[in-house]
Amino acid sequence: MADAILSLQALNAHYGDFQALYGVNLTVNPGEVVAVIGANGAGKTTMLRSIAGLLRNAPEAIRWKGHLIGALRADQVAALGIALVPEGRLLFPSLSVEENLVIGGQLGRKGPWSLQRVYDLFPILKERRLQQSTSLSGGQQQMVAIGRALMANPDLVLMDEISLGLAPVIIRQIYEALPGIVGEGLTAVIVEQDIAKALSVSQRVYCLQEGRVSLEGQSQTVPRDDITRAYFGV
Amino acid sequence: MSLSVTRRTRLSTAWLIVLVPIVLLLIAAPWWAGRADLRLMGEIALYMSLAVLWNLLAGYAGLVSVGQQAYVGFGGYLFFALTMLAGLHPYAALPLVVLAGFVISAPVAVLIFRLRGAYFAIGTWVVAEVFRLSFAQMASLGGGSGTSLSPDIVRSLAEGRDAREAVAWWLALGAGMLVIGTVVWLLRSRQGVALTAIRDNELAARSLGIDIWRTKFTVYVVVSGLTALIGALIFLQKLRISPDAAFSANDWTAFVIFIVVIGGIGTLEGPILGTLVFFALRETLADLGTLYLIALGVVAIVIMLFAPRGLWGFLRDRWGLELFPLSRRVSGLAKKEA
Amino acid sequence: MDWLNAILQGTLLGGLYALFAAGLSLIFGVMRLVNIAHGDLIVLSAYIALSFGVSLGLNPLVALLLVVPTMALIGYALQRLILNRTMGEDLLPPLLVTFGLSVILQNVLLMGYSADPQNLQAGAIETASVTLGPLAVGVMPVMVFVTAVVVIAALQWMFYRTALGRAFRATSDRQDVAQLMGLNRAHIFGLAMALSLAVTALAGVFLGIRTAFDPAAGGARLIFGFEAVIIGGLGNLWGTLAGGVILGVAQTIGAKIDPGYQILAGHIVFLIILALRPRGLFPRIDG
């Protein structure tokens, strides 16, 4: 616990009167890939948005490298080295592909990622670099969204449903690129509905059910029956 | 097991009982109020009407106009034209003013409804400017310097000055009651349900099949016709009209907006309360001149930032008050569950 | 030849209207805010230049070096302290707050400077003119027009070629995602308003040199700027210049027919264009 880089302690989240998260505890160790799985509406996206600062919280609910960041704004969280690949990609339509990537790095944090390295990872983006981001296919847009987050040279990247709505061949392509991304000592939290995919790339897994953590374990050893129970609550 | 939906609250019922003697007392005002007080009360009634109308437009239909002076001035000028140029009796001219307000505002609505949100607001101002500049071109109505209502038309209202003051008051009071009655009726009708739905969530309202354009159009036209009537009465009281006075953005829009914001936008009681507060402030602080206007602007901004539902919203949140039976309440639910 | 002259003068006047409009267009583009006090801020700039002229003896064109940063500062403070609190889904708060601001500004100016019309004295340049064949063209109006072209070109460049412009466009697209990129929305909005009022400062000083102004002169300027924006097409800066020129020409031709028709002719052309082309003459092609 002491060496955790990120820890959530009794994290709650509300949308008006609706409570989406109930006292979620979660830890992420440096260099680790943590998968978060759960059914629709379990609170996975809400949890990532809370960490990224899009939903405000009590300061002590989220601890990052010793800082209490629960109450910080998203731009302050970004400056501390946390990047989010949001669900639905959410590129900037009036920016070109390259501008979308450049703006990801506009805080100027030092690190291995540059425009060139993103283009090496996803060569198709270099061909399309001057196009409007909205003219790309869904898979290419997802590459831009991932590249945009990497351009920030974050210490932690949060990926929300990066395979959602994409063709299987594209999903495979993106997941094949993933080891090259997290191999740099980057820490990652991956939210995914595809349980097999999530387990294959992660070391540890959490399952959320109706806003509560229903399971925590090692991705390779956790029994499938436990996952089924934690996922569907049967 | 008897589940019933009602709009009445105990307070609103009590209020209706109190309302009757109040109205009777107001009708009898010429016998108990002095001439100056009567004039002030007339002015209050007319401002209250403008505020209630603007609130219906902005607070319920989401049509934030900063150009309602277009219809105040239009009504005033048309009243002068109908009586002085066409020779109509004032009582015959007044309903015609309302009709003309409906007729002229319909094409205006078609045109400026093309502008969204805040741009709609400035569009209404352009229309008011077009009205002002057009009436300033009419030599028969005094052009840029304006004209006075001729004495024989004033005399045709009633014999003697006191009687005329009384008539002017009754007209103002009647117009005020007509306006409030129309707005209550409109809000309780199907249109009112549609309006509330639009106010709360335009997208959801659209998906429920509510014709938003038509609902807003109806509100705009009704409000504009009645605003023209109020304009006619304002300048009947003043006896003199000029383009700058008739189409004054300060007098007929700025003050009215401040009244509604201070009283509470989006409630029927808010503008009424706001008018009373506005006149109380004016009667005590008007000597301050420009400082008074600055203070009014500051108060309106502070209220918009920190208590956007205004004075009435504050009171209502605190005590759940509602004088006009507008919102529906379900009673008998607890019994049913038990 | 009189008509040709009217068209030329109207075109040059359009440059001034484009300056009224550019600031309005900018903040609408970045944060969907329509500032009802925009015209009063134009007039405020003229009064600030007047005060610098009186106290420091500066020519208003030199005073611009002070008025522009002053207005930019006012803009940043106004946005951060007041207007940012009103930004959200609901259109009513920003509209009513800027409306209140408009009334406050007018009356503060009335208290400080009285209702007497004022003029900014720029010296010999005001009356200087060059003859182009049969036409005489004032140096000042040409300077204003050229300034408008330069300002719009600079804004265009800023928007599409600089990091600030990228941040403006990203924030305009998706405020929360822009925040994820480390952009502080409150600060970005503050910068947009600062830039808007910097342009407003130019507009105000040129207005004050061209005509007499008083504390109530703002409303008409807001309307002219707004008409130029709508005629040109929302979100299109070059369109805004074209809109200003169309409005200016309509006014000078109207005035040629009858001096009383000057302003009215502009409004009528605006309403006709609104009726025929509700999205303006040069709408932006959205992706």
PDB file of C-alpha atoms in Angstrom, chain C residues 74 134 271:
ATOM      1  CA  ILE C  74     -10.532  45.245 -17.850  1.00  0.00           C
ATOM      2  CA  PRO C 134     -12.605  62.616 -59.140  1.00  0.00           C
ATOM      3  CA  LEU C 271     -33.593  42.436 -41.968  1.00  0.00           C
TER       4      LEU C 271
END
